[in-house]
CSV table of C-alpha atoms in Angstrom, one decimal:
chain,number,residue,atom,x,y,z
A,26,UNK,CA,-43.8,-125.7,27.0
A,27,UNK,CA,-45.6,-123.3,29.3
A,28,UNK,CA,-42.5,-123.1,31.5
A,29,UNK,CA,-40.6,-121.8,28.9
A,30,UNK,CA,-43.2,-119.2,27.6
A,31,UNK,CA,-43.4,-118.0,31.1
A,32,UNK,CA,-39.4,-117.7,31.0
A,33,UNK,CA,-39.5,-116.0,27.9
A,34,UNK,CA,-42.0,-113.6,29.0
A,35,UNK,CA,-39.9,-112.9,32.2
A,36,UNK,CA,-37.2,-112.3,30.5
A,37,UNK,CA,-38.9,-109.5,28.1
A,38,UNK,CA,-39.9,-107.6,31.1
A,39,UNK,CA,-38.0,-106.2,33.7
A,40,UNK,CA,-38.2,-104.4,36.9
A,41,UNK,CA,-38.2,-100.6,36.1
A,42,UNK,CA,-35.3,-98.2,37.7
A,43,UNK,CA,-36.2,-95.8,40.7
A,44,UNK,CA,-34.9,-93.0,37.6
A,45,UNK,CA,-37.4,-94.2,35.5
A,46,UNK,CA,-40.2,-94.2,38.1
A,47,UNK,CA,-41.3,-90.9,36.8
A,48,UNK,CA,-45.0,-90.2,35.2
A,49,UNK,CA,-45.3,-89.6,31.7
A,50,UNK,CA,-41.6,-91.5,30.9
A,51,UNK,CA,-42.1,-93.9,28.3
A,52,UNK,CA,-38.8,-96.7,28.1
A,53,UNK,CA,-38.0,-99.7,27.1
A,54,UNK,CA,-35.6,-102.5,28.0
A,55,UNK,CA,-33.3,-104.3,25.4
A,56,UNK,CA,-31.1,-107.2,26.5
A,57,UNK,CA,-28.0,-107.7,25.1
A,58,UNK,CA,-26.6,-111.3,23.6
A,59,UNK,CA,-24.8,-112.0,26.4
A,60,UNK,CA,-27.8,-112.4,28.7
A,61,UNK,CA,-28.0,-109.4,30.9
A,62,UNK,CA,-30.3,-106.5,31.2
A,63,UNK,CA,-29.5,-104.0,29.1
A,64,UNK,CA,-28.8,-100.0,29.9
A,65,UNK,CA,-31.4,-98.2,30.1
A,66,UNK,CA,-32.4,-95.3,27.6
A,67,UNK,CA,-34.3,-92.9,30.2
A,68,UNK,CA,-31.4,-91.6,30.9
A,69,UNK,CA,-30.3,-90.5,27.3
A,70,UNK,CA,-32.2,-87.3,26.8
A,71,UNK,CA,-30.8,-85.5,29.6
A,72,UNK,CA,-27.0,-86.5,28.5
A,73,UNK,CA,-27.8,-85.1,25.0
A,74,UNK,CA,-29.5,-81.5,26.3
A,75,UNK,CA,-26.3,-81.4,29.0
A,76,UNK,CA,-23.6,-82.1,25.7
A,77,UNK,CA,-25.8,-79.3,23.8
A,78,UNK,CA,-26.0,-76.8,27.0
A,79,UNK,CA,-22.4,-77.0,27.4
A,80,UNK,CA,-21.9,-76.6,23.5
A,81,UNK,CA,-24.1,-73.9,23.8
A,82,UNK,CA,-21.9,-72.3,26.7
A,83,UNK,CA,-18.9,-73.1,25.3
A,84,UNK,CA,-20.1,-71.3,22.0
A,85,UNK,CA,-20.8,-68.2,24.0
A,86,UNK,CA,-17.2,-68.3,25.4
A,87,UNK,CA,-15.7,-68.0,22.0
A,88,UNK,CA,-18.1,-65.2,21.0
A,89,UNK,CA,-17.1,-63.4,24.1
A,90,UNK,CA,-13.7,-63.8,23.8
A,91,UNK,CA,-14.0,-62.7,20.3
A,92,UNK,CA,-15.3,-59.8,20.9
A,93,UNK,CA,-13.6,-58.8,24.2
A,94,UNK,CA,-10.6,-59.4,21.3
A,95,UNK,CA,-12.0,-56.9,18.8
A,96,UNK,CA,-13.2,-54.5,21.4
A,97,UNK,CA,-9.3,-54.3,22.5
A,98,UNK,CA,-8.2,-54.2,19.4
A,99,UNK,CA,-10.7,-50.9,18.6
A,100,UNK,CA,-10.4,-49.3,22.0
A,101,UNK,CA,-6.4,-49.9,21.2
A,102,UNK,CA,-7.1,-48.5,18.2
A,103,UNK,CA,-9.1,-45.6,19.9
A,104,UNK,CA,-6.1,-44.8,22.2
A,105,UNK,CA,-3.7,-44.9,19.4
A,106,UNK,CA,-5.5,-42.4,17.4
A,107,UNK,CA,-6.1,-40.3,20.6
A,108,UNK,CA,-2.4,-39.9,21.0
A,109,UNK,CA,-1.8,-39.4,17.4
A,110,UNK,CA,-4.0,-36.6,17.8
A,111,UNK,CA,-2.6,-35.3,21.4
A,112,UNK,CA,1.2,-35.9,19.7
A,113,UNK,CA,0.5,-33.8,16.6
A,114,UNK,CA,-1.3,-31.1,18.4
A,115,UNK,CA,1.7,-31.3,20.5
A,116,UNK,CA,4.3,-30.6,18.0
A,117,UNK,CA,1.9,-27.8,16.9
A,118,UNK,CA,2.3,-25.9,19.9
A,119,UNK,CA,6.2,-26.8,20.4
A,120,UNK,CA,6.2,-24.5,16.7
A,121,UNK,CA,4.5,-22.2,17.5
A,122,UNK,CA,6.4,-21.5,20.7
A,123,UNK,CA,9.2,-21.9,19.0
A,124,UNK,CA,8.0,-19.2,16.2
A,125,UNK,CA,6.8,-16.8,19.0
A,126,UNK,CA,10.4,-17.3,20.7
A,127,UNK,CA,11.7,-16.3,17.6
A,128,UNK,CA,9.6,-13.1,16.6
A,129,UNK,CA,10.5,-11.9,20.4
A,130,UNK,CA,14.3,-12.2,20.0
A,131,UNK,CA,13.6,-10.4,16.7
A,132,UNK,CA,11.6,-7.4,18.3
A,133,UNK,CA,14.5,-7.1,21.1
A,134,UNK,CA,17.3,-6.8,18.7
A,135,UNK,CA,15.2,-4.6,16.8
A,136,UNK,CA,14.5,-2.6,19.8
A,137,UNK,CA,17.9,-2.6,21.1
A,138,UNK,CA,19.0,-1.2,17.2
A,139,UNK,CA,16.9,1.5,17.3
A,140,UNK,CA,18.2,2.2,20.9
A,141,UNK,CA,21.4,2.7,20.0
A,142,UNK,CA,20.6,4.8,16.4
A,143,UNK,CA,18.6,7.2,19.3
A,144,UNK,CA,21.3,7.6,21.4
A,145,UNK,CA,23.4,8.4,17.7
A,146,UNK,CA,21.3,10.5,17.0
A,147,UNK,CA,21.2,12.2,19.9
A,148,UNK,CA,24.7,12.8,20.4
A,149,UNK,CA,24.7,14.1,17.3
A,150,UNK,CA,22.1,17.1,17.6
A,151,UNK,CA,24.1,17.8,20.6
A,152,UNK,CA,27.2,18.2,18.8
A,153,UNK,CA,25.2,20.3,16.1
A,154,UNK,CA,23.3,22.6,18.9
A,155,UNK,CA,27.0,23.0,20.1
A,156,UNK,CA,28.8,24.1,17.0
A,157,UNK,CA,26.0,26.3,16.2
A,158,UNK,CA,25.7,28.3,19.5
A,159,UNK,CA,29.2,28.7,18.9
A,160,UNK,CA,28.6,29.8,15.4
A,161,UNK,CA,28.8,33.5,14.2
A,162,UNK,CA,26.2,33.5,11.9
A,163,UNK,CA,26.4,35.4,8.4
A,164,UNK,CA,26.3,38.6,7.7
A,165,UNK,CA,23.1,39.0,5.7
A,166,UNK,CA,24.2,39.7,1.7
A,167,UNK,CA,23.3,43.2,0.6
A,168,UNK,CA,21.5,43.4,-2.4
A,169,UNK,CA,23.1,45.0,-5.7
A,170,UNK,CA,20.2,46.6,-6.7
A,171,UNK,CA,18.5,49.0,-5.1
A,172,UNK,CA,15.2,48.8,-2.8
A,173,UNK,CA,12.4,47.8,-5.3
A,174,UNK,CA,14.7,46.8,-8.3
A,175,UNK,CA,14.8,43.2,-9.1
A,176,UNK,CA,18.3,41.4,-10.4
A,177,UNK,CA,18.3,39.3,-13.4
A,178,UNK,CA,21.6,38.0,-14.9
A,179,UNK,CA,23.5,41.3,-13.7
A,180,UNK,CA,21.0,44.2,-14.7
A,181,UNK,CA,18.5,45.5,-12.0
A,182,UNK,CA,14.6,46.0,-12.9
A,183,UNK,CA,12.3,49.0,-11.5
A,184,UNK,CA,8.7,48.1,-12.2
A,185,UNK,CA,6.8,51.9,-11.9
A,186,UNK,CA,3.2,52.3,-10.2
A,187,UNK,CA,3.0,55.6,-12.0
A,188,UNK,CA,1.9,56.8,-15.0
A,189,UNK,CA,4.3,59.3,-18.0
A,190,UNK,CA,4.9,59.4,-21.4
A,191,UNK,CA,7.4,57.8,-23.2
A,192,UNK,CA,9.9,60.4,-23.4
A,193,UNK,CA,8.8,61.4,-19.0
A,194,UNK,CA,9.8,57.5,-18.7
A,195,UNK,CA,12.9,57.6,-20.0
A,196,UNK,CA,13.8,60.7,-17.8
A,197,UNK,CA,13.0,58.9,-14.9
A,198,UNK,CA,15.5,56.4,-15.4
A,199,UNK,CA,18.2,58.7,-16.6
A,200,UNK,CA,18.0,60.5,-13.3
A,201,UNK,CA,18.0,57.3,-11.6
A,202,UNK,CA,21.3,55.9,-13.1
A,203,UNK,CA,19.7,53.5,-16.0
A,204,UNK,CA,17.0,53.9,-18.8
A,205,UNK,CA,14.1,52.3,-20.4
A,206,UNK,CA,14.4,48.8,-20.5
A,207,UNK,CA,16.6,46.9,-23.3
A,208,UNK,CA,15.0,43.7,-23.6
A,209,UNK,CA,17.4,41.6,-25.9
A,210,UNK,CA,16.7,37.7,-24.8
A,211,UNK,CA,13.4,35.0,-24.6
A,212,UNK,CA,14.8,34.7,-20.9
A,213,UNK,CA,14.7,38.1,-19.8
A,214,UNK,CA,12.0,39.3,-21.4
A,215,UNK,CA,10.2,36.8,-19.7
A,216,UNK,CA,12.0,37.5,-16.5
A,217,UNK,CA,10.3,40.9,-16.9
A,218,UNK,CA,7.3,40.5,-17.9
A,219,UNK,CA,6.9,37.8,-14.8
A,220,UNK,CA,7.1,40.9,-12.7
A,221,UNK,CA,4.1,42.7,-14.4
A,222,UNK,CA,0.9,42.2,-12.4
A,223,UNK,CA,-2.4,40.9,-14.5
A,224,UNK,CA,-5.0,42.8,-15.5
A,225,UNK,CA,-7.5,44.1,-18.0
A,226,UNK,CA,-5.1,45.6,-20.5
A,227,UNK,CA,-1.6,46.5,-18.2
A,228,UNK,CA,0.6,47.9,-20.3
A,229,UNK,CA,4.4,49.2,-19.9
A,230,UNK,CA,7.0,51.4,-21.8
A,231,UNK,CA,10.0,49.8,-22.3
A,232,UNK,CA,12.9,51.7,-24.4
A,233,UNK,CA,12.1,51.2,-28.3
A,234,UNK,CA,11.1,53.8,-30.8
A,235,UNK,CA,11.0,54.3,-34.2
A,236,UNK,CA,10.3,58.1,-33.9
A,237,UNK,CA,13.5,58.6,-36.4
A,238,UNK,CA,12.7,56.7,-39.2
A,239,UNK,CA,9.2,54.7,-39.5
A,240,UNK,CA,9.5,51.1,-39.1
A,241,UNK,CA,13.4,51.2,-37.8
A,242,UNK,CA,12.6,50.7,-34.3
A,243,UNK,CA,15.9,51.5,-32.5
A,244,UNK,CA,16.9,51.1,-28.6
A,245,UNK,CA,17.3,54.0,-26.3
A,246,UNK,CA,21.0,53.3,-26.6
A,247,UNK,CA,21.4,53.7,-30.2
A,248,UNK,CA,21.4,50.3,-31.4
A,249,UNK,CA,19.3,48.7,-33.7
A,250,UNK,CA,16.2,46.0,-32.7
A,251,UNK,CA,16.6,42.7,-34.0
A,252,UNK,CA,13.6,40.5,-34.0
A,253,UNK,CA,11.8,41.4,-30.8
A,254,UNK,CA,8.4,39.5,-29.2
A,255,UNK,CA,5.7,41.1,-31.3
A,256,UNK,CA,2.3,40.5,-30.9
A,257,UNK,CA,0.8,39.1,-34.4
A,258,UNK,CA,0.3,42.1,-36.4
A,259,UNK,CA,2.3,44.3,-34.4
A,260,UNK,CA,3.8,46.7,-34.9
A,261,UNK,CA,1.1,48.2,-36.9
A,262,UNK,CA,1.6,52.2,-36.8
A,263,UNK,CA,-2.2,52.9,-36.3
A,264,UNK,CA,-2.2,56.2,-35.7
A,265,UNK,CA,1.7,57.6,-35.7
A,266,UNK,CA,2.5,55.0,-33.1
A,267,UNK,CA,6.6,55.6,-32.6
A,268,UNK,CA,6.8,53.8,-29.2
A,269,UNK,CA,7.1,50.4,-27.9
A,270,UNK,CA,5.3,48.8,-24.9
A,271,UNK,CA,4.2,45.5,-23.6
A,272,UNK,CA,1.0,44.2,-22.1
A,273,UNK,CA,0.1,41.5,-19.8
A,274,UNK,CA,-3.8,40.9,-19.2
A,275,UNK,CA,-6.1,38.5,-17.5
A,276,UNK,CA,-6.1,36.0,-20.6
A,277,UNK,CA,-4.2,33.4,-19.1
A,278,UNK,CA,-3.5,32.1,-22.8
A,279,UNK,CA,-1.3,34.8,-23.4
A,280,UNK,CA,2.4,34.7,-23.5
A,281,UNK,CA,5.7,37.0,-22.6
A,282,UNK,CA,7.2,36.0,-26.2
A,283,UNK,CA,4.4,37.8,-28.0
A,284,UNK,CA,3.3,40.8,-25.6
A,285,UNK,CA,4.8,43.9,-27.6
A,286,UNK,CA,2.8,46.6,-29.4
A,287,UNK,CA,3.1,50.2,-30.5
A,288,UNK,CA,1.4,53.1,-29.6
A,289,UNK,CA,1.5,56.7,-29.6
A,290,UNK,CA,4.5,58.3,-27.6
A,291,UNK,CA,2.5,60.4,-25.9
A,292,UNK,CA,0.2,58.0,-24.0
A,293,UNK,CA,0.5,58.1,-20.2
A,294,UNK,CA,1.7,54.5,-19.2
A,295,UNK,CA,3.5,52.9,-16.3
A,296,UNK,CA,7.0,52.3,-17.0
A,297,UNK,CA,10.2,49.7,-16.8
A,298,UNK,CA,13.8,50.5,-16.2
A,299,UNK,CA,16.9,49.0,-16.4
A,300,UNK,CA,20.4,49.8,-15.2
A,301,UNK,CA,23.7,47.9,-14.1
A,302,UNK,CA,23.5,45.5,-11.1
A,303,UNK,CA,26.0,47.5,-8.3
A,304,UNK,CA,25.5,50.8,-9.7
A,305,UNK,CA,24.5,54.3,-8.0
């Protein structure tokens, strides 16, 4: 009965492995149904940290190869935009060569038209220079009237600087081949009185009268005035005024259409004659 105690206690302990030897590592020692000792567990812990180290490492793989993945994929995607940029800025230039190639071509033909339209014209001032040296020029038109007489519409005017009387005036034109001036249109009276110079109250005989019979003004040549370019009012026969004459003043508001009054015959006024374009 003591043997087999002893047995039994032998057989619950058992002789320690060298692995196990060290301090502090606390085991114990199953034995399996079939009789022998069983495995140890000292060993266990360091199995389980190795299978968690290499989980660990293997862990750390994937997440590298992860991101090494990613980081081609964005430095891929890096490059690709880089060269969608560099491509674009590429076509950009080609254009604008292409537009600057353009504008020159259109500057040389433009250059080469205006070129040739110099040489044109070139020739043709030559040509010109050449027929005119060539030219006899005109003989310079003589006048029909004579020095100091003004044409209008056939007749020639004499403006006088002197001053006569009406009947003097008329004289003076006689002897010169015409007479006092016979004013018949809108266009020739303004012809004439165009010629007048301004002043404060220049006034002119021209050849009316009505020295016959009061208030039938007549023309030097006989014939009878119709109408005329009276001033309002005029003719007015203040004081025995038988002759006609015309005015033109500093009043710019005045007009040739209404410049005629009357006035004594014996006043000492410039003049206006009248006589036939050509004659002596």
């Amino acid at each position: 009965m003591s043997l087999n105690r002893e047995e039994g206690h032998n057989n619950l302990i058992d002789e320690p492995d060298d692995d196990c030897n060290s301090p502090g590592v606390r085991y114990s020692v199953f034995q399996n149904p079939s009789g022998k000792s069983g495995k140890r567990f000292c060993q266990e812990p360091f199995k389980v940290a190795t299978a968690c180290l290499t989980a660990f490492c293997l862990l750390l793989l994937m997440i590298l190869v992860v991101t090494s993945v990613h980081s081609g994929k964005g430095r891929s995607s890096d490059q690709d935009s880089l060269s969608s940029t560099a491509e674009k800025q590429m076509q950009m230039d080609c254009a604008n060569v292409t537009a600057l190639t353009e504008e020159l071509l259109t500057l040389k033909k433009e250059k080469s038209d205006l070129e040739k339209e110099q040489s044109q014209l070139k020739d043709k001032i030559a040509r010109l220079e050449a027929t005119s040296a060539t030219r006899t020029p005109p003989a310079p038109t003589k006048s029909p009237c004579p020095e100091y007489w003004k044409l209008f519409n056939g007749s020639c005017y004499y403006i006088s600087v002197y001053s006569r009387s009406w009947s003097d005036s008329q004289t003076y034109c006689k002897r010169n081949g015409g007479h006092l001036a016979i004013i018949l249109t809108p266009e020739e009276q303004t012809f004439i009185w165009d010629l007048l110079p301004r002043g404060h109250w220049n006034a002119y005989w021209f050849g009316i009268s009505d020295e016959k019979v009061e208030d039938d003004w007549y023309w030097v040549d006989g014939t009878k005035l119709v109408g005329g370019f009276w001033e309002d009012g005029e003719p007015n026969n203040h004081i025995n005024e038988d002759c006609g004459y015309m005015i033109k003043t500093d009043v710019l508001t005045r007009v040739a259409v209404k410049s005629w009054y009357d006035a004594p015959c014996y006043m000492s006024l410039p003049w206006i004659c009248e006589k036939t374009a050509g004659s002596t």
